Amino acid sequence: MAKKRKPRRKRRTRAATRTAPGTAPGTVVMDPGAPRPVITVMAFRPDKLVEQTISDPRALRDYTQRWPITWVNVNGLGDERTIRTIAESFDLHPLVLEDVVHTHQRPKLEEYPDQLFLVARMPQLEDVFRTEQLSLFVGPNYVVTFQERPGDCFEPVRKRIREGVRTRLLQADYLAYALIDAIVDSYFPALETFGERLEILEEEIQHKPTAEVLRRIHDLRHDLLALRRSIWPARDILNSLVRDPIPLISDSTRTYLRDCYDHAVRIIDLVETYRELSGGLIELYQSAVGHRMNEIMKVLTVIATIFIPLTFVAGIYGMNFNTQSSPWNMPELDWYWGYPLTLAVMALIVGGMIVYFRRKGWIGG
Amino acid sequence: MAKKRKPRRKRRTRAATRTAPGTAPGTVVMDPGAPRPVITVMAFRPDKLVEQTISDPRALRDYTQRWPITWVNVNGLGDERTIRTIAESFDLHPLVLEDVVHTHQRPKLEEYPDQLFLVARMPQLEDVFRTEQLSLFVGPNYVVTFQERPGDCFEPVRKRIREGVRTRLLQADYLAYALIDAIVDSYFPALETFGERLEILEEEIQHKPTAEVLRRIHDLRHDLLALRRSIWPARDILNSLVRDPIPLISDSTRTYLRDCYDHAVRIIDLVETYRELSGGLIELYQSAVGHRMNEIMKVLTVIATIFIPLTFVAGIYGMNFNTQSSPWNMPELDWYWGYPLTLAVMALIVGGMIVYFRRKGWIGG
Amino acid sequence: MAKKRKPRRKRRTRAATRTAPGTAPGTVVMDPGAPRPVITVMAFRPDKLVEQTISDPRALRDYTQRWPITWVNVNGLGDERTIRTIAESFDLHPLVLEDVVHTHQRPKLEEYPDQLFLVARMPQLEDVFRTEQLSLFVGPNYVVTFQERPGDCFEPVRKRIREGVRTRLLQADYLAYALIDAIVDSYFPALETFGERLEILEEEIQHKPTAEVLRRIHDLRHDLLALRRSIWPARDILNSLVRDPIPLISDSTRTYLRDCYDHAVRIIDLVETYRELSGGLIELYQSAVGHRMNEIMKVLTVIATIFIPLTFVAGIYGMNFNTQSSPWNMPELDWYWGYPLTLAVMALIVGGMIVYFRRKGWIGG
Amino acid sequence: MAKKRKPRRKRRTRAATRTAPGTAPGTVVMDPGAPRPVITVMAFRPDKLVEQTISDPRALRDYTQRWPITWVNVNGLGDERTIRTIAESFDLHPLVLEDVVHTHQRPKLEEYPDQLFLVARMPQLEDVFRTEQLSLFVGPNYVVTFQERPGDCFEPVRKRIREGVRTRLLQADYLAYALIDAIVDSYFPALETFGERLEILEEEIQHKPTAEVLRRIHDLRHDLLALRRSIWPARDILNSLVRDPIPLISDSTRTYLRDCYDHAVRIIDLVETYRELSGGLIELYQSAVGHRMNEIMKVLTVIATIFIPLTFVAGIYGMNFNTQSSPWNMPELDWYWGYPLTLAVMALIVGGMIVYFRRKGWIGG
Amino acid sequence: MAKKRKPRRKRRTRAATRTAPGTAPGTVVMDPGAPRPVITVMAFRPDKLVEQTISDPRALRDYTQRWPITWVNVNGLGDERTIRTIAESFDLHPLVLEDVVHTHQRPKLEEYPDQLFLVARMPQLEDVFRTEQLSLFVGPNYVVTFQERPGDCFEPVRKRIREGVRTRLLQADYLAYALIDAIVDSYFPALETFGERLEILEEEIQHKPTAEVLRRIHDLRHDLLALRRSIWPARDILNSLVRDPIPLISDSTRTYLRDCYDHAVRIIDLVETYRELSGGLIELYQSAVGHRMNEIMKVLTVIATIFIPLTFVAGIYGMNFNTQSSPWNMPELDWYWGYPLTLAVMALIVGGMIVYFRRKGWIGG
C-alpha cells in the first residue's frame, strides 16, 4: 500500500510549486529540494570539439564568441545565482527564467527578437509515468538546455557530435531539431510500456478481475491523460515551427521538423487509441465481474432449487400425524415400499431438475 | 443534513438576481442584501503614495487629475447612488454599470473609446466552491475595480506598491495586468483543494463506498463545472488581450499577459483532467459497490449451499416411516453405526463443498 | 397517468403541422385550430402615443405613413386573409409568410432589401416546457410581430412606451432590440424552474428512487433538449446582428444587442450545465437503486446465513435414529443437559455470525 | 424471427453492389435484379404540356430542342444500353454515369461546365427505414432524374405542372428546386414514424421491458444512423447551392433554396434529438429491467426472511430430545399451552417482520 | 487460446520497429525479418508494353529514359542496398527513404520539387485486420511503389495495361490515381467482413452471450480503430490532391480523384456507423447477460418462495408437542382428516403462489 500511496502524493504536488498569487512576474522561487546545477558545454567546429563541465557560468560568454556553435546543457535548477548568471550570458528574458525554474509548464514556444524559447516535456519511465521539463533556447550560434535532473535522451546526439558527424549540427537550428527529435522519439518506448500494461491488464481481467485491476486501469488512464497533456501541445509547437515564418529556422531544417511533426501525430494517434482501449478494458472488467456474479448465482440457484423441494418431501414424512386415528393420516408411513418409493420420487425430482438446468445451459458445457 | 442543504440553496440563486425581463437596459437593480460600498484609493507616483478610504465618491475626480496613476477599489455594491457617482467620475457606460451590479456575469471584455471593461470571477475557498465577480475598468491613468465583498487576492500587489516597487505599476495597463495575474494565480490554490478532494474521495471509495461518497463526487463535479464556466471565458479574454490590437495595452504588458494566458491554459488543462478523473471515480465507486455486492452474494451462496444439502440429509432421517412395517423402511435408523455414518457423510459433503469453493476462489486467498 | 400522456401527444405534433411535401412554396396552410388574429397597433412620436386594437388590417398602411414609428402586434394566426393583408401592407416576401404561419421554425434571421425577418421562440412555463414562435419584421419605421397565442413577455416594453420613456424606442431597430431582449430575458425564469426541478429530483432520488423519478429526469432532459434547440440558433442570430454589417441596425443599437448576446451565451452556459447535472442525476439514481438492492441483499443474507445453520442443527436432533440399537446413535438425546447445550451451541453460532457481520459492516452503524 | 432476419440481410448488401476494386473508372456494372428503365417525359411551355412515356431514348434530344423546358424522369436502372443512350443525349460525364447506376452514393453535388449533378436519397417508409437514390441533372433547359424504382414523392410537382401553375417552373433551376424541396419535405413523414416508434417503445419499456424491446431500440438507432447519413450531406449540398456562385442557379431560386436549407437543418435538429432520446430510452430500459430485478429480489427476501425463522422454530420442537431423561430436555413439549404459545411466538415474528418491511418500503404502497 | 494470443503479440510490435531515439534522421534500419525486394517493371507506350522482373536496380534509369511511362513495383523491403539504389535512380529524398522502410507510417502526402510522395495503407483480410504500408512516388513519367510483402490489389490495373486500355494510363498522375483508387476500393471488402462480424456477433449475443463474445466485440472495435486510423488521413490526402494546386496532377485526373475522395468519405461513413453499432452491441450484450441473470433469479425465487412456506407447514406438524398433556397441543395430528387437510392447504398455497407469479409475468408466456 505504501508503494501505491507515493505516486499519488507526487501527483498532487504538480500544481503546488508555484509563486504565491500576486507576486511580481519574473520572481524566481527555487524549489529547495532541486539538485544543484551542473553545466556541461559542447562547443565545436567541423574539425574540433570541446566538451567540458564548468563550474563558473561566467565563462560561457567566451564559448559563444570563439566557437561557431555551442551547446550548453544545465542539469538541475537548485541554485538561483548560477541560473541567473547563465541567463544573463545569453540575454534571456526575465519572465522566461521563471518558466525555466517552475517546472510545471505546458510545452510552449515563444519567439524573441533573436532567440527561440521552447518548453518540452521528456517522458520518464519509472513505475509511475512522469515527465521532466526541458527548457530549450536557440540563438544564432548556441543552444541552451535546462533539465530538472541528470539523465536524458540526448546521448545519441552527443555521440554523433563526438564522432564527427557534425556538418549539419553546426547550425543551431539543426542542433535544436536533433534534440527535439530525440525527445519526441523517446515517447515511443513510453508508449510501448503503456501497450504492455494494457495487455497485462487485459489478461488479468480474464483470470482475476479484482478491484485492484480496476484500480490499475484507473492509474493507467491517469497516466495516459498526463502523457496526452504533454504531447498535444508539443504537436502544436512542431506544427508552428514547420509552418510559421520563423527567421531562426532554415528551410532545410523545416523539412526535418516536418518529419518530427509526423512522429508527434503518430504518438497522439497511439495515445488516443490506448485511451479508447483502456475504456474498453473497463467494459471488459465490468463484464468479467458480472460474469463471476452470474456464476455464483447459478451455483446458488442450482443447489437451492434442487434441495429445497427434496427437503420439503422429507419434511412431509417428518410430520407426526397420528396414523392410528384415521386411515387417511399418512398411510404411506406404514407401506411396505414407503421409504424406497419416497427416495425414488426424490431421485426423479433431482433428475428432472438436472435435465431442466442442462437445457438452460446452467450446468455442464 | 442542514449543512448540505445550504450550498444547494445558494446555487439556485445564481440565476435569480436579475432585472425583470423587458425592463429598460441600464436599469440597475440593487441586491438589497449586498454590503454597502467601501471605497479605497491608491494614488501614487514614483516617489510618493497616497492610500485612503474615502466616503464621498465625488472626490475621485481629483485623484485622477493630480496623480499619474490611481487605483480605486470598491468593496460591496449595496448603494446605488455611490456606485452611480463613481461611474460618472470615470465616464462609465450605463449598460456596463448594470453588469457591475448584477454579479452573475460571465467573464467578458468590452472595449470602449478610451476604456477597457473586464469582468473576471475570483474563486472563493469556502466549503462550497463559489466565485465572486470582479469588474475592472482600465483607463489611461486609472484602474477601477468593483468587488462584491471585502477580502480579495490583491494584497501582494498592494504590498509591492507600498514597498515602492512601482516603476512598471505606474502604467495603468501593467497595473491591470498585475491584478488579473493575481486573480488567475488564485485559481491554483482552488485547484489544489479540488485535487485533495479527489484524493480523499478515492481513498473513501476504497474503504467505505457509501451513497454519501457518490453524492460528494457529484458535488465535486458540480463545482468543477462552475470553475470551468469561469475560467474558460477568462482564457478567451486573455487571448484577445494578447492578440487584438487594443491601444490601451502596451506591447511590453502584452508579453506579461501572454504569461498570464499560459497560466489560464494550464488551469484549464488541470480542470479538464480533474473532470476526467472524477468520471473515473464514479467508475471506481460503482465497481467498489459491485465488489461489495459480490462479496455478500458469495457469503450467502457459501453458507446456503453448504447447509441446504446437510439439512436435507437430516430431514431424511427425520421422516417417520414405520420401520416395523417393512425391512425397507429406513433400516438405517436401527443400524449400529447409523448416526455416526450419517454425520460422516455430512462431513464429507462439507469437505467437498469447501474444496469446490476454494477452487472457484470464493473462499480463502 | 392521463396527465403524463398528454404532453407526449403534444410533442409528437411538433413535426406534424406542415405543408404536404411537394406543394408550391409560399403555400400557406393554416392550422384549423389556431386562434383568430387580434391586431394591436402602437404608433407614437416623442410626445404622443396611439394604442389601438384594429379589426381591418387595411388600415395599417395609414399608420406607417403618418407616424415616425409603428409597432404592429398580431396575436393568433387563424385567418389566412387577415395575415395576407397584413403581409401586403408591409411588403413581406411570400415565402416568409409561410414561415410565419407554420410555427415550428427554428430561430433564424433573414435579410431583405429593406426589411429584417427574425424568428424567435418564446419559452412558456406550463407543466411541460414549450415554446411559442415569434415572427418579427423590422422595417425602416415599423416593427411587426406575429405570435401564436395571446400572452407574451412584452408588457414591460409596452409600459415604457406608454410612460413616455420613448426617445430611443423611436428607432425601429432599438424597438426590435427591446423586444428581443425581453424574449431572451424571459428564458431566465424558465431556467429557474429547470433548476428547481433538478433540485427536487435530486432530493427525491435520495429518499425514494422510484422508476417514476427516472421518468421525470428523462422528461427534464427532453425539455432541456427543446430549450437548447431554441436558444442555440438564437445566439447565432444575435451574434450575426452584432457583427454583420446590416444597414437597418445602427451602431448604438448594436452595443445593446451585444449585451443581449451576452445573456444568450449565459443561458446556453446554464443549459449545458443543467444537461451535465441531469446526466449526473441518472448516475445518482442508478446508485440509489443499487444501494437499495444491496440493502435488500444484506438483509436476506444476514437472516438466511444466521438461520440456515441453526435449522440444520435442529434438523440433526430431529432425526429418528434408534438410540436403543446402539450407544452411538444420538446419545445426546438422552443426555441430561442435551437440550440446553444444543440451545447454547445455537446461541454461539448466532453470536459468531453477528460479530462477523458487524466486522463486514453489514449490521449496525 | 424470419421477418427480423430479412432487413438485416438487406443492410449488409448496402456496401456490396459495387465495381470490383481496380476496374477502370466509368465502368458501369448493372445490378442484374434492378427493374428495367421506364422513361417519362414532361415538356412544356407556358400554354402547352406534353407528357409521355417513351420507349426509345433517342427521341429525347428532340424534346430539348423544341421545348423551353423538359423534365425526363427514369424509373429503374436495369438496362445499360438505355441508360447510356439517355446519358449521351444529355452529354453526361461518364464517371457520373457510374454514380447513377451504383445506387449507394452519399448525397453529393458536382458542377460541370453547363450541368449540375446532384445525388439525393429519398426516404422510403417500409418496415425498415431505407432510402432510394435519386440522381438529378440540371442543364440550361432540362432536368433529368434517375430513380431506382417506380414510386416517388414528385406527384404534387407533376400536378402543379399539369394544372398550369408553370410560370416559375419554366426555369430549369426552379424545377430542380421544386423536386429537391419535395424530397426534403418527404423526410418529415419519415421522422414522424420515428417519433411514433420512440413513443411506442417508451410505453412498452414501462409495461414489458423484454429483450425484444431493447432489440427494437437498437434497430431504431440503426435507422436513425442511416437517416442521418443521408440528410447530413444533403444539408451541405443545399448550403453550397445557396452560397456558392453557381451560374445555373438564379438568385430568385436561391431564395427558395434557402428555405429548403432551413428545412434540412430542422430535420437534422430532429434527428439529433431523436438520437438523444433513443439513448435515454436505453437508460429507461435498463432501469426498468433493474426495477424488475429489485422486485423479484424483494419478494424472495420477504418470503425467505419471514419463513426461515419460523421453520427454525418448528425445527426446534421437532427435535427428539428425551424429555424423560431430564427436566431440562424440552419441557415445553409437555406444557399445557406449549403449542399455542409456539404459534403465538411465530405470529409475533411474522408481525415484526412485516412492520420492518413496511418501514423499509418493501411491502405495500 | 493460442490462436487468440498471436494477434495481440503482433499488435504490440506496431509501435516497436523504429529507429532508436536520437539517431540521425534518414538512418535506415531494416527489419531483419522483412522479405527481400522483388522489382517488377511495367514500361509502356500506346502500342507496346514491357513487363519484367529485374534483379539489378541500376537498370531502372534506362526505362524512364526510353519509355513514356514506367511503373516500378517493389515487393519486400529486406535489403538496404537494393532500396538505396532504387531511391537514387529516382532521386528520392533521404528522409523519405526512412519512411518507406519503417512501415508504420500514417498515410501522408509530401510534395517535392518534381515528385509526389504518398504513403497509403492497404487493408489485409487475414483473421485479424491488418494494413500493409504502400509507399508511392509519382514523377513526371514514372510511378514507383514499395510494398511490404507480395500480394496486392493492383491486378485489375495491370490487366488494363496488358489489355491495351492504356490511353489515359500513359500519364503518370492517372496511373497513380488508378493505383490509389484500387487501394481505396479494396477497403470495401474489408468493411464487408466487418459487417458480417457485426451480424454474427449480434446473433451470438442473442443465443449465447458468453464472455468470449464480448471479447470479440472488443477485438472488433480494436480493428475498427485501426481501420479508422488508416482511412481518416487517407481522406485528407485525397482532399488535398483534389483541391491543392499540385503541378503534377492534371485537371482531368483531379476529376477522377474527386470520385476517389467520395469513396473514402463513404468508407469513413461506414466505419463510423460500424463503430456506433459495435457500441450498441455492447449494450445488447450487457442486456442479454442481465436478462439471463433475471431468469436465474426468477427460477430461484419461484422455487424458493413456493417451497419455503410448504416446508414450514410440514415443519409445524413435525413438532413433538405432547398431545396427551393438553387438548391444545396439536390436536390436528389426531384429526381424522388432518393429513389430507394439511396437504390441501399446501396445494392451496402453491396455487396462490402460481397465480401471483403468473400475474407478475414470472411464469408462463
mmCIF file of N, CA and C in Angstrom, chain C residues 8 12 18 21-22 24-25 95 104 106 108 110 214-215 222 229 275 282 293 295-297 303 307 310-311 314 317-320 332-336 338-339 342, chain D residues 156 160 174 177 192 196 199 202 206 256 262 265-266 269 273 276-277 283 287 294 297-298 301 305 308 312 318-322 325-326 328-330 332 360 362:
data_model
loop_
_atom_site.group_PDB
_atom_site.id
_atom_site.type_symbol
_atom_site.label_atom_id
_atom_site.label_comp_id
_atom_site.label_asym_id
_atom_site.label_seq_id
_atom_site.Cartn_x
_atom_site.Cartn_y
_atom_site.Cartn_z
ATOM 1 N N ARG C 8 -46.860 14.208 -23.989
ATOM 2 C CA ARG C 8 -46.221 13.382 -25.002
ATOM 3 C C ARG C 8 -46.934 13.523 -26.348
ATOM 4 N N ARG C 12 -45.380 15.008 -30.133
ATOM 5 C CA ARG C 12 -45.373 14.388 -31.437
ATOM 6 C C ARG C 12 -45.831 15.364 -32.503
ATOM 7 N N ARG C 18 -47.411 20.716 -41.157
ATOM 8 C CA ARG C 18 -46.590 21.268 -42.214
ATOM 9 C C ARG C 18 -47.321 21.097 -43.530
ATOM 10 N N PRO C 21 -45.472 17.453 -48.597
ATOM 11 C CA PRO C 21 -44.251 17.538 -49.405
ATOM 12 C C PRO C 21 -44.596 17.787 -50.876
ATOM 13 N N GLY C 22 -43.886 18.689 -51.482
ATOM 14 C CA GLY C 22 -44.053 18.900 -52.904
ATOM 15 C C GLY C 22 -44.998 20.021 -53.299
ATOM 16 N N ALA C 24 -46.389 23.853 -53.731
ATOM 17 C CA ALA C 24 -45.647 25.044 -54.129
ATOM 18 C C ALA C 24 -45.168 25.801 -52.896
ATOM 19 N N PRO C 25 -43.969 26.350 -52.947
ATOM 20 C CA PRO C 25 -43.502 27.135 -51.808
ATOM 21 C C PRO C 25 -44.355 28.395 -51.691
ATOM 22 N N LEU C 95 -42.613 33.794 -49.335
ATOM 23 C CA LEU C 95 -42.010 32.619 -48.675
ATOM 24 C C LEU C 95 -42.008 32.786 -47.157
ATOM 25 N N HIS C 104 -43.313 26.037 -36.501
ATOM 26 C CA HIS C 104 -42.301 25.136 -35.935
ATOM 27 C C HIS C 104 -40.927 25.457 -36.490
ATOM 28 N N ARG C 106 -37.126 26.897 -36.732
ATOM 29 C CA ARG C 106 -36.003 27.192 -35.843
ATOM 30 C C ARG C 106 -35.823 28.699 -35.845
ATOM 31 N N LYS C 108 -34.351 32.014 -36.741
ATOM 32 C CA LYS C 108 -33.486 32.339 -37.880
ATOM 33 C C LYS C 108 -33.593 33.814 -38.205
ATOM 34 N N GLU C 110 -33.334 36.534 -41.527
ATOM 35 C CA GLU C 110 -33.214 36.699 -42.973
ATOM 36 C C GLU C 110 -33.243 38.175 -43.304
ATOM 37 N N LEU C 214 -37.001 8.469 -12.410
ATOM 38 C CA LEU C 214 -36.171 8.378 -13.605
ATOM 39 C C LEU C 214 -36.944 8.900 -14.807
ATOM 40 N N ARG C 215 -38.197 8.528 -14.847
ATOM 41 C CA ARG C 215 -39.061 9.004 -15.914
ATOM 42 C C ARG C 215 -39.057 10.533 -15.979
ATOM 43 N N HIS C 222 -35.535 15.824 -21.895
ATOM 44 C CA HIS C 222 -36.294 16.092 -23.099
ATOM 45 C C HIS C 222 -36.533 17.600 -23.234
ATOM 46 N N ARG C 229 -32.523 23.619 -28.332
ATOM 47 C CA ARG C 229 -32.755 23.789 -29.744
ATOM 48 C C ARG C 229 -33.279 25.178 -30.067
ATOM 49 N N ARG C 275 -27.723 20.229 -18.338
ATOM 50 C CA ARG C 275 -27.668 18.953 -19.040
ATOM 51 C C ARG C 275 -26.657 18.013 -18.369
ATOM 52 N N ILE C 282 -28.825 10.848 -13.237
ATOM 53 C CA ILE C 282 -29.083 9.464 -13.630
ATOM 54 C C ILE C 282 -28.097 8.540 -12.926
ATOM 55 N N MET C 293 -30.827 -2.229 -3.554
ATOM 56 C CA MET C 293 -30.625 -3.639 -3.885
ATOM 57 C C MET C 293 -29.647 -4.261 -2.893
ATOM 58 N N GLU C 295 -28.960 -3.329 0.076
ATOM 59 C CA GLU C 295 -29.560 -3.391 1.394
ATOM 60 C C GLU C 295 -30.466 -4.612 1.497
ATOM 61 N N ILE C 296 -31.268 -4.812 0.450
ATOM 62 C CA ILE C 296 -32.162 -5.971 0.417
ATOM 63 C C ILE C 296 -31.346 -7.261 0.501
ATOM 64 N N MET C 297 -30.302 -7.308 -0.306
ATOM 65 C CA MET C 297 -29.462 -8.493 -0.321
ATOM 66 C C MET C 297 -28.835 -8.735 1.043
ATOM 67 N N ILE C 303 -30.225 -12.803 7.467
ATOM 68 C CA ILE C 303 -31.263 -13.696 8.003
ATOM 69 C C ILE C 303 -30.978 -15.147 7.588
ATOM 70 N N PHE C 307 -29.963 -18.270 10.156
ATOM 71 C CA PHE C 307 -30.917 -19.322 10.483
ATOM 72 C C PHE C 307 -30.659 -20.662 9.797
ATOM 73 N N LEU C 310 -28.685 -22.871 12.024
ATOM 74 C CA LEU C 310 -29.467 -23.247 13.202
ATOM 75 C C LEU C 310 -30.482 -24.320 12.833
ATOM 76 N N THR C 311 -31.142 -24.090 11.741
ATOM 77 C CA THR C 311 -32.147 -25.051 11.301
ATOM 78 C C THR C 311 -31.510 -26.407 11.061
ATOM 79 N N ALA C 314 -31.067 -28.056 14.396
ATOM 80 C CA ALA C 314 -32.367 -28.574 14.848
ATOM 81 C C ALA C 314 -32.746 -29.823 14.058
ATOM 82 N N TYR C 317 -31.141 -33.093 15.363
ATOM 83 C CA TYR C 317 -31.762 -33.721 16.515
ATOM 84 C C TYR C 317 -33.225 -34.051 16.278
ATOM 85 N N GLY C 318 -33.652 -33.808 15.073
ATOM 86 C CA GLY C 318 -34.994 -34.250 14.682
ATOM 87 C C GLY C 318 -34.949 -35.613 14.008
ATOM 88 N N MET C 319 -33.735 -36.123 13.815
ATOM 89 C CA MET C 319 -33.607 -37.422 13.164
ATOM 90 C C MET C 319 -34.065 -38.523 14.112
ATOM 91 N N ASN C 320 -34.545 -39.597 13.494
ATOM 92 C CA ASN C 320 -35.151 -40.641 14.315
ATOM 93 C C ASN C 320 -34.270 -41.870 14.519
ATOM 94 N N GLU C 332 -26.869 -37.962 22.544
ATOM 95 C CA GLU C 332 -27.153 -36.617 23.057
ATOM 96 C C GLU C 332 -28.613 -36.479 23.468
ATOM 97 N N LEU C 333 -29.478 -37.175 22.750
ATOM 98 C CA LEU C 333 -30.900 -37.008 23.018
ATOM 99 C C LEU C 333 -31.255 -37.414 24.447
ATOM 100 N N ASP C 334 -30.455 -38.276 24.974
ATOM 101 C CA ASP C 334 -30.766 -38.740 26.320
ATOM 102 C C ASP C 334 -29.922 -38.067 27.405
ATOM 103 N N TRP C 335 -28.989 -37.222 26.995
ATOM 104 C CA TRP C 335 -28.174 -36.515 27.989
ATOM 105 C C TRP C 335 -29.036 -35.629 28.873
ATOM 106 N N TYR C 336 -28.523 -35.397 30.045
ATOM 107 C CA TYR C 336 -29.271 -34.544 30.976
ATOM 108 C C TYR C 336 -29.317 -33.107 30.469
ATOM 109 N N GLY C 338 -28.664 -32.197 27.360
ATOM 110 C CA GLY C 338 -28.706 -32.208 25.879
ATOM 111 C C GLY C 338 -29.368 -30.997 25.261
ATOM 112 N N TYR C 339 -30.603 -30.752 25.643
ATOM 113 C CA TYR C 339 -31.355 -29.655 25.033
ATOM 114 C C TYR C 339 -30.737 -28.285 25.323
ATOM 115 N N THR C 342 -27.624 -27.818 23.323
ATOM 116 C CA THR C 342 -27.912 -27.545 21.917
ATOM 117 C C THR C 342 -28.283 -26.076 21.730
ATOM 118 N N PRO D 156 -47.038 15.900 -56.396
ATOM 119 C CA PRO D 156 -47.530 17.282 -56.314
ATOM 120 C C PRO D 156 -46.874 18.195 -57.346
ATOM 121 N N ARG D 160 -48.817 20.333 -60.225
ATOM 122 C CA ARG D 160 -48.701 21.767 -60.475
ATOM 123 C C ARG D 160 -48.423 22.027 -61.952
ATOM 124 N N TYR D 174 -35.480 26.297 -61.143
ATOM 125 C CA TYR D 174 -36.626 26.297 -60.244
ATOM 126 C C TYR D 174 -37.285 24.921 -60.211
ATOM 127 N N TYR D 177 -35.285 22.850 -58.057
ATOM 128 C CA TYR D 177 -35.571 23.217 -56.672
ATOM 129 C C TYR D 177 -36.853 22.538 -56.186
ATOM 130 N N GLU D 192 -41.778 11.470 -38.535
ATOM 131 C CA GLU D 192 -42.936 11.228 -37.687
ATOM 132 C C GLU D 192 -43.034 9.760 -37.288
ATOM 133 N N GLU D 196 -43.123 8.197 -33.587
ATOM 134 C CA GLU D 196 -44.108 7.235 -33.093
ATOM 135 C C GLU D 196 -43.424 5.989 -32.544
ATOM 136 N N GLU D 199 -42.210 6.680 -29.142
ATOM 137 C CA GLU D 199 -43.270 6.708 -28.135
ATOM 138 C C GLU D 199 -43.749 5.317 -27.781
ATOM 139 N N GLU D 202 -41.242 3.688 -25.673
ATOM 140 C CA GLU D 202 -41.232 4.225 -24.313
ATOM 141 C C GLU D 202 -42.342 3.585 -23.483
ATOM 142 N N GLN D 206 -42.099 0.629 -20.216
ATOM 143 C CA GLN D 206 -42.718 0.726 -18.897
ATOM 144 C C GLN D 206 -43.553 -0.500 -18.566
ATOM 145 N N TYR D 256 -35.444 30.516 -52.659
ATOM 146 C CA TYR D 256 -36.255 29.345 -52.334
ATOM 147 C C TYR D 256 -35.413 28.221 -51.749
ATOM 148 N N ASP D 262 -33.248 25.577 -44.709
ATOM 149 C CA ASP D 262 -33.795 25.671 -43.358
ATOM 150 C C ASP D 262 -34.510 24.388 -42.959
ATOM 151 N N VAL D 265 -32.037 21.743 -42.083
ATOM 152 C CA VAL D 265 -31.464 21.976 -40.753
ATOM 153 C C VAL D 265 -32.441 21.522 -39.684
ATOM 154 N N ARG D 266 -33.738 21.797 -39.920
ATOM 155 C CA ARG D 266 -34.731 21.383 -38.928
ATOM 156 C C ARG D 266 -34.805 19.863 -38.834
ATOM 157 N N ASP D 269 -31.897 18.735 -36.809
ATOM 158 C CA ASP D 269 -32.220 19.009 -35.406
ATOM 159 C C ASP D 269 -33.055 17.889 -34.810
ATOM 160 N N THR D 273 -32.144 15.107 -31.962
ATOM 161 C CA THR D 273 -32.980 14.979 -30.775
ATOM 162 C C THR D 273 -33.437 13.536 -30.601
ATOM 163 N N GLU D 276 -30.688 11.434 -29.232
ATOM 164 C CA GLU D 276 -30.509 11.611 -27.790
ATOM 165 C C GLU D 276 -31.631 10.907 -27.021
ATOM 166 N N LEU D 277 -32.856 11.038 -27.543
ATOM 167 C CA LEU D 277 -33.976 10.398 -26.855
ATOM 168 C C LEU D 277 -33.834 8.886 -26.868
ATOM 169 N N GLU D 283 -31.428 3.956 -21.251
ATOM 170 C CA GLU D 283 -31.339 4.146 -19.804
ATOM 171 C C GLU D 283 -32.646 3.744 -19.120
ATOM 172 N N SER D 287 -33.154 0.727 -16.472
ATOM 173 C CA SER D 287 -33.730 0.984 -15.160
ATOM 174 C C SER D 287 -34.974 0.133 -14.954
ATOM 175 N N ASN D 294 -35.181 -5.863 -8.832
ATOM 176 C CA ASN D 294 -35.367 -5.478 -7.435
ATOM 177 C C ASN D 294 -36.649 -6.056 -6.880
ATOM 178 N N MET D 297 -36.212 -9.673 -6.240
ATOM 179 C CA MET D 297 -35.393 -9.857 -5.051
ATOM 180 C C MET D 297 -36.187 -9.552 -3.797
ATOM 181 N N LYS D 298 -37.021 -8.536 -3.861
ATOM 182 C CA LYS D 298 -37.800 -8.159 -2.691
ATOM 183 C C LYS D 298 -38.735 -9.282 -2.291
ATOM 184 N N THR D 301 -36.802 -12.071 -0.797
ATOM 185 C CA THR D 301 -36.287 -11.719 0.520
ATOM 186 C C THR D 301 -37.395 -11.723 1.553
ATOM 187 N N THR D 305 -37.143 -14.413 4.419
ATOM 188 C CA THR D 305 -36.827 -13.929 5.765
ATOM 189 C C THR D 305 -38.001 -14.113 6.716
ATOM 190 N N ILE D 308 -37.962 -18.436 7.045
ATOM 191 C CA ILE D 308 -36.773 -19.127 7.551
ATOM 192 C C ILE D 308 -36.752 -19.174 9.075
ATOM 193 N N PHE D 312 -37.257 -22.527 11.506
ATOM 194 C CA PHE D 312 -36.277 -22.848 12.545
ATOM 195 C C PHE D 312 -36.984 -23.184 13.850
ATOM 196 N N GLY D 318 -39.162 -29.989 16.716
ATOM 197 C CA GLY D 318 -39.175 -31.273 16.028
ATOM 198 C C GLY D 318 -38.024 -32.163 16.507
ATOM 199 N N MET D 319 -37.172 -31.584 17.398
ATOM 200 C CA MET D 319 -36.042 -32.364 17.908
ATOM 201 C C MET D 319 -36.549 -33.436 18.861
ATOM 202 N N ASN D 320 -35.804 -34.519 18.878
ATOM 203 C CA ASN D 320 -36.271 -35.670 19.649
ATOM 204 C C ASN D 320 -35.595 -35.838 21.006
ATOM 205 N N PHE D 321 -35.241 -34.734 21.667
ATOM 206 C CA PHE D 321 -34.603 -34.902 22.976
ATOM 207 C C PHE D 321 -35.547 -35.625 23.914
ATOM 208 N N ASN D 322 -34.951 -36.462 24.676
ATOM 209 C CA ASN D 322 -35.721 -37.314 25.567
ATOM 210 C C ASN D 322 -36.192 -36.498 26.769
ATOM 211 N N SER D 325 -35.403 -38.092 30.242
ATOM 212 C CA SER D 325 -34.084 -38.196 30.873
ATOM 213 C C SER D 325 -33.686 -36.946 31.638
ATOM 214 N N SER D 326 -34.410 -35.861 31.491
ATOM 215 C CA SER D 326 -34.028 -34.643 32.213
ATOM 216 C C SER D 326 -35.177 -33.642 32.177
ATOM 217 N N TRP D 328 -34.771 -30.632 31.902
ATOM 218 C CA TRP D 328 -34.352 -29.524 31.029
ATOM 219 C C TRP D 328 -34.528 -29.856 29.558
ATOM 220 N N ASN D 329 -34.822 -31.141 29.294
ATOM 221 C CA ASN D 329 -34.952 -31.507 27.887
ATOM 222 C C ASN D 329 -36.327 -31.184 27.324
ATOM 223 N N MET D 330 -36.450 -30.015 26.699
ATOM 224 C CA MET D 330 -37.647 -29.597 26.013
ATOM 225 C C MET D 330 -38.913 -29.769 26.836
ATOM 226 N N GLU D 332 -41.045 -27.746 27.226
ATOM 227 C CA GLU D 332 -42.136 -27.048 26.535
ATOM 228 C C GLU D 332 -43.090 -28.024 25.867
ATOM 229 N N LYS D 360 -39.234 -0.302 5.623
ATOM 230 C CA LYS D 360 -38.232 -0.267 4.555
ATOM 231 C C LYS D 360 -38.872 0.064 3.211
ATOM 232 N N TRP D 362 -40.654 -2.130 1.472
ATOM 233 C CA TRP D 362 -40.615 -3.286 0.572
ATOM 234 C C TRP D 362 -41.990 -3.907 0.378
#
